[in-house]
Amino acid sequence: MAIKTSDLNAKLFGKADKRRATTPQEAQKAAKEQAQIIELAVAGEELVAFELMRIPANQVEKETVVFAENAREQSFLNEHALSDVLSTLKERGQQYPAVGRRRADGKIEVLDGSRRRMSCILANKEFLVYVAENINAEHAKFLSDVANAHKPLSLYEKGKEMQSKLDSGEAEDQKALAKMFQCSEALVSGALKAAALPLELLQAYPNVADLGRPTIVKLHKQFSELDTSKQAKLIEKCHDQGRLVWQRSEAQGVARITKDVSETLEEWIEELAPRKRSAVNKIDLVKGRVSYTRKGNNLALNMKKIDDKTMKEILQFVESKLQ
DNA sequence: CAAGCCACCATTGTTTCACT
DNA sequence: AGTGAAACAATGGTGGCTTG
């Protein structure tokens, strides 16, 4: 999919109303020409000079870090989650530089463009970033937040933010959160559930941003029904074999892989939980002779001391019932 | 009584499949 | 090969049920 550099651009310099040079057009022009130095008004306050730096592909991981308060969960950034950026990056290189600030230790802290950064690492490409020397924490957070408007955060990431608002007391309850984040209550409930799930489990999926509420809710229900040791085992299963779950799937297309992973996880959970319940559910229908166990939709009958005639009748009944 | 959860519904966008 | 229909998944909303 030939994305969307135009979209990205519009959002970057138009809608989001940030990085305003004197006019959005000028900033756009500057970015296109990849000017060496541009001046931007950060958060509508003073002008800051940003210098364009080129980080060689093999230095990106070493020389740059992602702003710690960035809401985007870095470990979700894989080739599927970044497919939109990667396609154009591979063809034509990085179209629009990221934005960062210089840290005291000399490293560049990326405020806007963490997805582009990771894409460059994955694709082994040069990373372009506008760097400013003096950006305070508040402005850094501003730039980072506005930047995240490009690509909506996943349920998990939203959930993490909501949870922290809840913890800090900025939001009273889920209703308040819904209002604050401009979304439905149902979504708040789902997002919080997503955030409650362990990272490792979500990393089983090719693209966490694609996971919808129903998927999360279902997963959360299944997962929370396991006891802690079973949960740990499940997580272990997710990253033994050295590969993540989605990397083991043969299916084509992200949607298919996602479905595949869901089914795999479901199977594992089923395996892990032959559960105490089946023991509890083992019911003596006729003492000493007949018992049955119920597992999901399955029924296992166990009968003793059955003569041929009775067996025939029972089998016939089952056959007629289920055909 | 209120908050949260859950199940159901209508709508929408995407993807796939079949038919021309 | 292209186009249209149908199936699927996700979203936001509502109302009812449970629990503290």
PDB file of N, CA, C and O (backbone and C1' of nucleotides) in Angstrom, chain C residues 2-13:
ATOM      1  P    DG C   2      -8.237  -5.652 -14.240  1.00  0.00           P
ATOM      2  O5'  DG C   2      -9.769  -5.246 -14.042  1.00  0.00           O
ATOM      3  C5'  DG C   2     -10.622  -5.159 -15.176  1.00  0.00           C
ATOM      4  C4'  DG C   2     -12.065  -5.234 -14.718  1.00  0.00           C
ATOM      5  C3'  DG C   2     -12.370  -4.418 -13.453  1.00  0.00           C
ATOM      6  O3'  DG C   2     -13.648  -3.810 -13.610  1.00  0.00           O
ATOM      7  C1'  DG C   2     -13.002  -6.649 -13.105  1.00  0.00           C
ATOM      8  P    DT C   3     -14.022  -2.576 -12.696  1.00  0.00           P
ATOM      9  O5'  DT C   3     -15.510  -2.924 -12.267  1.00  0.00           O
ATOM     10  C5'  DT C   3     -16.345  -3.683 -13.156  1.00  0.00           C
ATOM     11  C4'  DT C   3     -17.348  -4.461 -12.337  1.00  0.00           C
ATOM     12  C3'  DT C   3     -17.831  -3.738 -11.074  1.00  0.00           C
ATOM     13  O3'  DT C   3     -19.237  -3.870 -10.969  1.00  0.00           O
ATOM     14  C1'  DT C   3     -17.079  -5.885 -10.530  1.00  0.00           C
ATOM     15  P    DG C   4     -20.056  -2.847 -10.095  1.00  0.00           P
ATOM     16  O5'  DG C   4     -21.032  -3.805  -9.285  1.00  0.00           O
ATOM     17  C5'  DG C   4     -21.664  -4.891  -9.947  1.00  0.00           C
ATOM     18  C4'  DG C   4     -21.944  -6.000  -8.947  1.00  0.00           C
ATOM     19  C3'  DG C   4     -22.549  -5.516  -7.626  1.00  0.00           C
ATOM     20  O3'  DG C   4     -23.564  -6.422  -7.239  1.00  0.00           O
ATOM     21  C1'  DG C   4     -20.610  -6.763  -7.191  1.00  0.00           C
ATOM     22  P    DA C   5     -24.604  -6.023  -6.139  1.00  0.00           P
ATOM     23  O5'  DA C   5     -24.622  -7.329  -5.224  1.00  0.00           O
ATOM     24  C5'  DA C   5     -24.551  -8.616  -5.837  1.00  0.00           C
ATOM     25  C4'  DA C   5     -24.088  -9.637  -4.820  1.00  0.00           C
ATOM     26  C3'  DA C   5     -24.728  -9.486  -3.437  1.00  0.00           C
ATOM     27  O3'  DA C   5     -24.997 -10.786  -2.943  1.00  0.00           O
ATOM     28  C1'  DA C   5     -22.382  -9.351  -3.246  1.00  0.00           C
ATOM     29  P    DA C   6     -26.006 -10.999  -1.732  1.00  0.00           P
ATOM     30  O5'  DA C   6     -25.137 -11.866  -0.727  1.00  0.00           O
ATOM     31  C5'  DA C   6     -24.136 -12.741  -1.235  1.00  0.00           C
ATOM     32  C4'  DA C   6     -23.067 -12.962  -0.183  1.00  0.00           C
ATOM     33  C3'  DA C   6     -23.582 -12.881   1.258  1.00  0.00           C
ATOM     34  O3'  DA C   6     -22.939 -13.901   2.003  1.00  0.00           O
ATOM     35  C1'  DA C   6     -21.793 -11.422   1.009  1.00  0.00           C
ATOM     36  P    DA C   7     -23.596 -14.478   3.332  1.00  0.00           P
ATOM     37  O5'  DA C   7     -22.312 -14.817   4.196  1.00  0.00           O
ATOM     38  C5'  DA C   7     -21.099 -15.188   3.555  1.00  0.00           C
ATOM     39  C4'  DA C   7     -19.911 -14.660   4.326  1.00  0.00           C
ATOM     40  C3'  DA C   7     -20.099 -14.663   5.843  1.00  0.00           C
ATOM     41  O3'  DA C   7     -18.952 -15.248   6.430  1.00  0.00           O
ATOM     42  C1'  DA C   7     -19.404 -12.525   5.128  1.00  0.00           C
ATOM     43  P    DC C   8     -18.926 -15.584   7.975  1.00  0.00           P
ATOM     44  O5'  DC C   8     -17.895 -14.499   8.500  1.00  0.00           O
ATOM     45  C5'  DC C   8     -16.722 -14.230   7.727  1.00  0.00           C
ATOM     46  C4'  DC C   8     -16.007 -13.044   8.324  1.00  0.00           C
ATOM     47  C3'  DC C   8     -16.129 -12.950   9.845  1.00  0.00           C
ATOM     48  O3'  DC C   8     -14.834 -12.774  10.384  1.00  0.00           O
ATOM     49  C1'  DC C   8     -16.705 -10.895   8.846  1.00  0.00           C
ATOM     50  P    DA C   9     -14.599 -13.020  11.938  1.00  0.00           P
ATOM     51  O5'  DA C   9     -14.041 -11.594  12.350  1.00  0.00           O
ATOM     52  C5'  DA C   9     -13.116 -10.944  11.488  1.00  0.00           C
ATOM     53  C4'  DA C   9     -13.023  -9.486  11.888  1.00  0.00           C
ATOM     54  C3'  DA C   9     -13.072  -9.249  13.401  1.00  0.00           C
ATOM     55  O3'  DA C   9     -12.078  -8.316  13.740  1.00  0.00           O
ATOM     56  C1'  DA C   9     -14.765  -7.995  12.334  1.00  0.00           C
ATOM     57  P    DA C  10     -11.747  -8.017  15.243  1.00  0.00           P
ATOM     58  O5'  DA C  10     -12.190  -6.494  15.342  1.00  0.00           O
ATOM     59  C5'  DA C  10     -11.719  -5.568  14.380  1.00  0.00           C
ATOM     60  C4'  DA C  10     -12.487  -4.272  14.523  1.00  0.00           C
ATOM     61  C3'  DA C  10     -12.684  -3.839  15.974  1.00  0.00           C
ATOM     62  O3'  DA C  10     -12.267  -2.495  16.125  1.00  0.00           O
ATOM     63  C1'  DA C  10     -14.750  -3.836  14.811  1.00  0.00           C
ATOM     64  P    DT C  11     -12.239  -1.839  17.553  1.00  0.00           P
ATOM     65  O5'  DT C  11     -13.430  -0.788  17.464  1.00  0.00           O
ATOM     66  C5'  DT C  11     -13.565   0.064  16.318  1.00  0.00           C
ATOM     67  C4'  DT C  11     -14.886   0.788  16.412  1.00  0.00           C
ATOM     68  C3'  DT C  11     -15.207   1.236  17.837  1.00  0.00           C
ATOM     69  O3'  DT C  11     -15.306   2.650  17.893  1.00  0.00           O
ATOM     70  C1'  DT C  11     -17.066   0.114  16.821  1.00  0.00           C
ATOM     71  P    DG C  12     -15.226   3.344  19.275  1.00  0.00           P
ATOM     72  O5'  DG C  12     -16.732   3.827  19.471  1.00  0.00           O
ATOM     73  C5'  DG C  12     -17.448   4.350  18.363  1.00  0.00           C
ATOM     74  C4'  DG C  12     -18.920   4.420  18.735  1.00  0.00           C
ATOM     75  C3'  DG C  12     -19.179   4.828  20.187  1.00  0.00           C
ATOM     76  O3'  DG C  12     -20.236   5.772  20.226  1.00  0.00           O
ATOM     77  C1'  DG C  12     -20.199   2.738  19.743  1.00  0.00           C
ATOM     78  P    DG C  13     -20.744   6.387  21.582  1.00  0.00           P
ATOM     79  O5'  DG C  13     -22.117   5.646  21.856  1.00  0.00           O
ATOM     80  C5'  DG C  13     -23.075   5.581  20.803  1.00  0.00           C
ATOM     81  C4'  DG C  13     -24.224   4.697  21.226  1.00  0.00           C
ATOM     82  C3'  DG C  13     -24.700   4.896  22.671  1.00  0.00           C
ATOM     83  O3'  DG C  13     -26.093   5.159  22.663  1.00  0.00           O
ATOM     84  C1'  DG C  13     -24.349   2.593  22.193  1.00  0.00           C
TER      85       DG C  13
END
